[in-house]
mmCIF file of C-alpha atoms in Angstrom:
data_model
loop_
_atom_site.group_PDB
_atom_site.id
_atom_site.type_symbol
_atom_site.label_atom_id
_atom_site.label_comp_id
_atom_site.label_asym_id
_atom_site.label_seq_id
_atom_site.Cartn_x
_atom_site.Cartn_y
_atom_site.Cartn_z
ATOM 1 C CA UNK D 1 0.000 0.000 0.000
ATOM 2 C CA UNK D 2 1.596 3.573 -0.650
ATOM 3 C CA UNK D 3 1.518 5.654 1.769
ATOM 4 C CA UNK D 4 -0.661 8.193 0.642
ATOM 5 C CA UNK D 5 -3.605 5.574 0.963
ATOM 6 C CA UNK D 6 -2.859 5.091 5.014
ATOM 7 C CA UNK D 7 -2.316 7.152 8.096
ATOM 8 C CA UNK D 8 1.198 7.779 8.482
ATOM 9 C CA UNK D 9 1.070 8.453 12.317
ATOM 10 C CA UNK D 10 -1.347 5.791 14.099
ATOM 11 C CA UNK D 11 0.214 5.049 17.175
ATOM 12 C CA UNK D 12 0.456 7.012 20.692
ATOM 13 C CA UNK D 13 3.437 8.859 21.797
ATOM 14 C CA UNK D 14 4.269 6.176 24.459
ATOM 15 C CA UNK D 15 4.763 3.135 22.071
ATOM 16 C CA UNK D 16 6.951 5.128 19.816
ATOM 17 C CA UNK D 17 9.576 5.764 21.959
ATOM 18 C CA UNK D 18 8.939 8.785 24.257
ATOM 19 C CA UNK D 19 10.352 7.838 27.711
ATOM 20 C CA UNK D 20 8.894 9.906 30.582
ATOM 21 C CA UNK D 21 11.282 8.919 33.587
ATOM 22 C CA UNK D 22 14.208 10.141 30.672
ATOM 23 C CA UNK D 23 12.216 13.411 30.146
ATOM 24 C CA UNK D 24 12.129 13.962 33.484
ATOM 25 C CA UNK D 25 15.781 13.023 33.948
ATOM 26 C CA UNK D 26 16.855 15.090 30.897
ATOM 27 C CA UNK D 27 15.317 18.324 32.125
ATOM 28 C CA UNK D 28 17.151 18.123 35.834
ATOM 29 C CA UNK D 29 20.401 17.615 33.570
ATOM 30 C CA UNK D 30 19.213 21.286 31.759
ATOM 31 C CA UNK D 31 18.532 22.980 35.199
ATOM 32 C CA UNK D 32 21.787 22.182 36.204
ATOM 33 C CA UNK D 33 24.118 23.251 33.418
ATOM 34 C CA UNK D 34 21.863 26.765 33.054
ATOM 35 C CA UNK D 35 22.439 27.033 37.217
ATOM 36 C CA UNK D 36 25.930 26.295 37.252
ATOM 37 C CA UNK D 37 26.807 28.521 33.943
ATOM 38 C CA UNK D 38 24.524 31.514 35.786
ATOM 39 C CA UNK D 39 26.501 30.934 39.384
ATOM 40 C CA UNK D 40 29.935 30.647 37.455
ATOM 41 C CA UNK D 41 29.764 32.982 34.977
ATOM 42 C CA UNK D 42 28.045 35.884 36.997
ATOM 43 C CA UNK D 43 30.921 37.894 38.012
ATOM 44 C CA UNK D 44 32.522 37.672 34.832
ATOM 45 C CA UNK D 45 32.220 40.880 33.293
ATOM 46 C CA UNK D 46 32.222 42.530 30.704
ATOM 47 C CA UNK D 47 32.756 39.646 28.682
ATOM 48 C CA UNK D 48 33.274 39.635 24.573
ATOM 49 C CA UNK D 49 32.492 36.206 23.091
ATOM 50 C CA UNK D 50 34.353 34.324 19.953
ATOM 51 C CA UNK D 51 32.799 32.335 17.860
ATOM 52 C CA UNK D 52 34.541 30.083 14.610
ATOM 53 C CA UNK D 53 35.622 27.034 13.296
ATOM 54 C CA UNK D 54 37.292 24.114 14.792
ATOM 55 C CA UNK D 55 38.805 23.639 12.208
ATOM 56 C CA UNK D 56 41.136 26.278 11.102
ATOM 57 C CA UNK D 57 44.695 25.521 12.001
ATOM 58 C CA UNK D 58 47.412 27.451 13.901
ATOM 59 C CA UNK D 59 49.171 28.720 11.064
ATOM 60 C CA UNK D 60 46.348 30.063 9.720
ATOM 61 C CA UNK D 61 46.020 34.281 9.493
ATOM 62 C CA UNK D 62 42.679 33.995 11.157
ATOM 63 C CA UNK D 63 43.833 31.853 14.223
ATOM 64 C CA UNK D 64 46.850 34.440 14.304
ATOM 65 C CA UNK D 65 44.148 37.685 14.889
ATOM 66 C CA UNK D 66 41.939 36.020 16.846
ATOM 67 C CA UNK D 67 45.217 35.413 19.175
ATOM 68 C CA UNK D 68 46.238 38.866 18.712
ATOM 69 C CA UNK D 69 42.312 40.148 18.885
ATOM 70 C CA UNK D 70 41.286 38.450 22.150
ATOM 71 C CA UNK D 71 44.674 39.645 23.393
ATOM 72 C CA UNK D 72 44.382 43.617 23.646
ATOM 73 C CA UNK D 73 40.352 42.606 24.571
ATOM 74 C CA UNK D 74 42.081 41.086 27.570
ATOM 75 C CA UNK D 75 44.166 43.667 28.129
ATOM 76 C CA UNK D 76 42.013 46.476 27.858
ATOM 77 C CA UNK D 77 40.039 44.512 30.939
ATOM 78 C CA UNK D 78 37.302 42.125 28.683
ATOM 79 C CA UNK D 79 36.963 38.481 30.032
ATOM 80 C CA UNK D 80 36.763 36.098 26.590
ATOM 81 C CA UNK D 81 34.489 33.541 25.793
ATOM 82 C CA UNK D 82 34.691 31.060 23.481
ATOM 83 C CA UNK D 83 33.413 27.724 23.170
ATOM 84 C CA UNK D 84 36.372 25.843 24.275
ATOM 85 C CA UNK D 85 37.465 23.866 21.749
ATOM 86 C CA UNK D 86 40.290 23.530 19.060
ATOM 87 C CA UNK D 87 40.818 26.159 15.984
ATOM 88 C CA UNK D 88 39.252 29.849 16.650
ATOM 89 C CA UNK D 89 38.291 28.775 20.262
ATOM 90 C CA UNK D 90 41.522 28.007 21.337
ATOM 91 C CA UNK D 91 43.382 30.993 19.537
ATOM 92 C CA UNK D 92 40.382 33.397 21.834
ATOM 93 C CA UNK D 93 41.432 31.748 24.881
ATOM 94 C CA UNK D 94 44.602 31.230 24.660
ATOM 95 C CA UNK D 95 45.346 34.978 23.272
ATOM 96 C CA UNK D 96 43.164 35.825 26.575
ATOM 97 C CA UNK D 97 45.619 34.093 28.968
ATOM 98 C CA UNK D 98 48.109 35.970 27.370
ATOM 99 C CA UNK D 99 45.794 39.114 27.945
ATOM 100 C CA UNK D 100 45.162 40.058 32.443
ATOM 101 C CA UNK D 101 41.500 38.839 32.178
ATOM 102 C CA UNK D 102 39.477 35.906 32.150
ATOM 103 C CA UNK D 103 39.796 33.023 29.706
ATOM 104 C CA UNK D 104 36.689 31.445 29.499
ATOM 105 C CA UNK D 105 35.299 27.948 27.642
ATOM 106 C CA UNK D 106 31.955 26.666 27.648
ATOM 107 C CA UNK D 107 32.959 23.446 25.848
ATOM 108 C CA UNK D 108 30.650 20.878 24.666
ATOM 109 C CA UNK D 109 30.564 17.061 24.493
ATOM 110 C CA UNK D 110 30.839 15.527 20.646
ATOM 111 C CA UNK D 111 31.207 12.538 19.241
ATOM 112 C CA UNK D 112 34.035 13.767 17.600
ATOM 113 C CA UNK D 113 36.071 16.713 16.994
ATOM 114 C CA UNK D 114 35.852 18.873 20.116
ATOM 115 C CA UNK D 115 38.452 18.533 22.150
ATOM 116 C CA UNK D 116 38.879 21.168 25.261
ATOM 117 C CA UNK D 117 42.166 23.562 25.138
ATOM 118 C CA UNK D 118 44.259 24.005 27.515
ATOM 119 C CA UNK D 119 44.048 27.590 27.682
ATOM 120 C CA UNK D 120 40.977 28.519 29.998
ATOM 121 C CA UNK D 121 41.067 29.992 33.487
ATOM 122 C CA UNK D 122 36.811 28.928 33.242
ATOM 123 C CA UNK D 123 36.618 25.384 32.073
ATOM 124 C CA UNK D 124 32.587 24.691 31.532
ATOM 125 C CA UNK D 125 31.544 21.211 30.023
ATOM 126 C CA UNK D 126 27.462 21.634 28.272
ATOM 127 C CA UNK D 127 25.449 18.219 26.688
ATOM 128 C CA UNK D 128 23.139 20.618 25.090
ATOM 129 C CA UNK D 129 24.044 23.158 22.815
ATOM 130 C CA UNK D 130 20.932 25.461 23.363
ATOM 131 C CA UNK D 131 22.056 26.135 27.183
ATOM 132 C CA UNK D 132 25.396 26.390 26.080
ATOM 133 C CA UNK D 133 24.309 29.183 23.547
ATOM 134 C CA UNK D 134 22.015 30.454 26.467
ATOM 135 C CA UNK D 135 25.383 31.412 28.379
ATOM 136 C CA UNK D 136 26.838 32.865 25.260
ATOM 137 C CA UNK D 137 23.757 35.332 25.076
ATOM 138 C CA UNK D 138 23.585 36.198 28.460
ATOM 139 C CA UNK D 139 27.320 37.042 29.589
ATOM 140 C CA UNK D 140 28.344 38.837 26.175
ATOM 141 C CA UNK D 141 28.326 42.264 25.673
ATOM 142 C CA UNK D 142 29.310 41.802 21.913
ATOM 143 C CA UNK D 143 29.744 39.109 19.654
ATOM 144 C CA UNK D 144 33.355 38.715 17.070
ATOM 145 C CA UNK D 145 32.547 36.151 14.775
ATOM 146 C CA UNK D 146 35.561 34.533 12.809
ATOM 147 C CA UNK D 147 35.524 32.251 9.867
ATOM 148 C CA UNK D 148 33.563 28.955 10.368
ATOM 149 C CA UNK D 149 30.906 26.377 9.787
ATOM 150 C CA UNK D 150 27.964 25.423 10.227
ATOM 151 C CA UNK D 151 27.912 25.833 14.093
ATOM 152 C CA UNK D 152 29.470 29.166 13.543
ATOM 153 C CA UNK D 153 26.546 30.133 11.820
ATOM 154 C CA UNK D 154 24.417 28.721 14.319
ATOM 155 C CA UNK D 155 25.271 30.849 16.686
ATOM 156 C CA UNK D 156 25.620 34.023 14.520
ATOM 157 C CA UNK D 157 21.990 34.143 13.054
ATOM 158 C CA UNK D 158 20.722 33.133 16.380
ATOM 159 C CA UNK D 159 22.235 35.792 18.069
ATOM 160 C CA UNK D 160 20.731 38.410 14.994
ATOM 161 C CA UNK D 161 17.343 36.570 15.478
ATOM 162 C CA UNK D 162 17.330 37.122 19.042
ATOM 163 C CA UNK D 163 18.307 41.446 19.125
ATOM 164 C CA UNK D 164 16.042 41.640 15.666
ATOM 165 C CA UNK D 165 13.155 40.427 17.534
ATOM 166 C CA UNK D 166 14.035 42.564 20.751
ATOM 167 C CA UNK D 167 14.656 39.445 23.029
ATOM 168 C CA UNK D 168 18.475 40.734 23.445
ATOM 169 C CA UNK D 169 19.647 44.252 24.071
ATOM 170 C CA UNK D 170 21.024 45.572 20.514
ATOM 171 C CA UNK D 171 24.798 45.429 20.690
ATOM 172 C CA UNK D 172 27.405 44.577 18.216
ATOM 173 C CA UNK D 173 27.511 41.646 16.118
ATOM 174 C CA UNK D 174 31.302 41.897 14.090
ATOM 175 C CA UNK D 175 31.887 39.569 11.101
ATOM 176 C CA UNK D 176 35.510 39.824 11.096
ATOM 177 C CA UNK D 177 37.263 39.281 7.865
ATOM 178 C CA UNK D 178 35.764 40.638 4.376
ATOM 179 C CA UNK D 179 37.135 37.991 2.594
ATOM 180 C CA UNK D 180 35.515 35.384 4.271
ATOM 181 C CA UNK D 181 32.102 37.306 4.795
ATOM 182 C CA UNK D 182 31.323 39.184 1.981
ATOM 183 C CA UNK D 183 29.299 36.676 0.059
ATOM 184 C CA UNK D 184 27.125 36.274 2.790
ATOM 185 C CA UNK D 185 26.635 40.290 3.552
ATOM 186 C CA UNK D 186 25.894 40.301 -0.354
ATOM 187 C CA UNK D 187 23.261 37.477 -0.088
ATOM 188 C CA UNK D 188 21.982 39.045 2.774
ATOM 189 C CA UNK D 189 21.744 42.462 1.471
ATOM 190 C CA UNK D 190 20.103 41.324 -2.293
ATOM 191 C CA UNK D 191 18.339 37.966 -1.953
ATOM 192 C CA UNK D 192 17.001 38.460 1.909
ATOM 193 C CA UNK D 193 16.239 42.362 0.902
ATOM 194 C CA UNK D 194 15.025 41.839 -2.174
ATOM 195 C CA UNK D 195 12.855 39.363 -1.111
ATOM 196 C CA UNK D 196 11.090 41.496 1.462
ATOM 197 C CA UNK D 197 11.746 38.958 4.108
ATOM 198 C CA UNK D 198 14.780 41.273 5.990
ATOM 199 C CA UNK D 199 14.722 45.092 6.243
ATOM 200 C CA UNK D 200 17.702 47.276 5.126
ATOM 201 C CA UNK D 201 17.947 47.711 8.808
ATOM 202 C CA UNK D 202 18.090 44.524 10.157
ATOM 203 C CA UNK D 203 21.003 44.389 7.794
ATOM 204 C CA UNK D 204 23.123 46.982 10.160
ATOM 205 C CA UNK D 205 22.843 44.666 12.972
ATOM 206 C CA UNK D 206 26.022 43.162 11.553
ATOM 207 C CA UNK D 207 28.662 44.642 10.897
ATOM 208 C CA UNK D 208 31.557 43.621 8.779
ATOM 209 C CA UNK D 209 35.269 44.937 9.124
ATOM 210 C CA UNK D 210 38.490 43.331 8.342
ATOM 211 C CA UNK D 211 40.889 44.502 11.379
ATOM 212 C CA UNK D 212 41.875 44.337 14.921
ATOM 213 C CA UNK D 213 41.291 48.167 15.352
ATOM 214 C CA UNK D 214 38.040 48.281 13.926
ATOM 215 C CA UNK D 215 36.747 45.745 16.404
ATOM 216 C CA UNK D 216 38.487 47.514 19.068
ATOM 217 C CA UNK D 217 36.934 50.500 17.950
ATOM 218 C CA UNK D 218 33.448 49.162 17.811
ATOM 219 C CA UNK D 219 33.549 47.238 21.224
ATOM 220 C CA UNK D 220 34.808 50.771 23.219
ATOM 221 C CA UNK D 221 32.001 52.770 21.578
ATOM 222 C CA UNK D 222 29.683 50.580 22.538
ATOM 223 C CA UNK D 223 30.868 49.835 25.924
ATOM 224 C CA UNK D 224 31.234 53.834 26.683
ATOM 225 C CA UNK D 225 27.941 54.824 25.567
ATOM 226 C CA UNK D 226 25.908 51.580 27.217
ATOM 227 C CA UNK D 227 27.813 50.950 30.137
ATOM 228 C CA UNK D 228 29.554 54.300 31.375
ATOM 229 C CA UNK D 229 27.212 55.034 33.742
ATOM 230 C CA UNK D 230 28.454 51.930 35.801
ATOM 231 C CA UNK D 231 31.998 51.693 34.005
ATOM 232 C CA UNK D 232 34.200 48.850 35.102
ATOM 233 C CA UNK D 233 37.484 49.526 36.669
ATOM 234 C CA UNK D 234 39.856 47.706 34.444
ATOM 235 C CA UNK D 235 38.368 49.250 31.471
ATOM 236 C CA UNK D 236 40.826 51.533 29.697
ATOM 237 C CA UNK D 237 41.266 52.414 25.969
#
């Protein structure tokens, strides 16, 4: 019989796998890791996260900058947070040890390819990437995203989603390097606007620059005009 001559769904949840006592189980195992990332991470601030590949190599320019980058963040008195692994993630933390603030990883548990550095002063270990992200979004006060994949991407559009729909203060969202962006930005800016289905303003939630200054530039101007009514100490440009 083909299918479209039956009822594909006939049976009840319960005798198609859904497991109650795991449900229940599963959502303790949430609680916890959004508890223990809120009681860790709380007096970590400001903090500037890093997102990007895995993948990209040490020799590589972009693992260089993001070194260099989360660096003089460091320096000028910005905890970094990345998410702990190999490629980008460990050139942001270990370019913040090398920096007099906080390294910070919220690492996740693969099947393959992420491995923790050994370059945070924060070592945080998710199962589920949605309360990893949820520490992302609530301890950053911007966002530098380097070249990367699919989870890269992940995390940039949800972060755009979530200030476009007013769910997270408006602050910066960098795309750093022009060579690596652009075609996106373009795609964006024709197919997305073009379509009707993104405004030419939703479009300057991201911005894209292709140096170390610029982002330095972009993070103080934000931080000076949001935060200097309570301005942190160890802040100095």
């Amino acid at each position: 019989m083909h299918w479209k001559e039956k009822k594909i769904v006939s049976a009840p949840s319960s005798e198609i796998g859904f497991d109650k006592a795991k449900a229940s189980w599963d959502i303790m195992k949430i609680s916890s890791e959004l508890v223990e990332g809120y009681e860790r991470l709380d007096k970590i601030s400001p903090a500037i996260s890093i997102f990007g590949s895995a993948r990209i190599s040490e020799d590589d320019k972009y693992y260089e900058d993001t070194v260099e980058l989360a660096k003089s963040l460091s320096n000028h008195g910005f905890a970094v947070i990345t998410g702990g692994g190999p490629g980008i993630m460990e050139a942001g933390n270990k370019g913040a040890q090398q920096g007099s603030c906080s390294s910070v990883g919220l690492n996740i548990t693969l099947p393959h390819e992420q491995k923790p550095n050994s370059y945070q002063d924060v070592f945080l270990i998710y199962r589920y990437f949605f309360t990893r992200k949820a520490m992302f979004i609530k301890h950053s006060m911007s966002y530098i995203v380097m070249p990367g994949g699919f989870g890269t991407l992940d995390e940039l559009f949800d972060i755009t989603t979530l200030i476009q729909t007013g769910k997270k203060a408006k602050m910066p969202i960098i795309l750093y390097g022009k060579d690596f962006w652009s075609g996106l930005m373009e795609w964006i800016k024709t197919t997305l606007v073009q379509k009707g289905v993104v405004s030419k303003e939703e479009v300057n939630l991201l911005t894209l620059v292709d140096s170390i200054d610029e982002v330095l530039e972009i993070v103080a101007e934000h931080y000076m005009n949001t935060y200097s009514s309570k301005a942190h100490s160890k802040i100095v440009f």
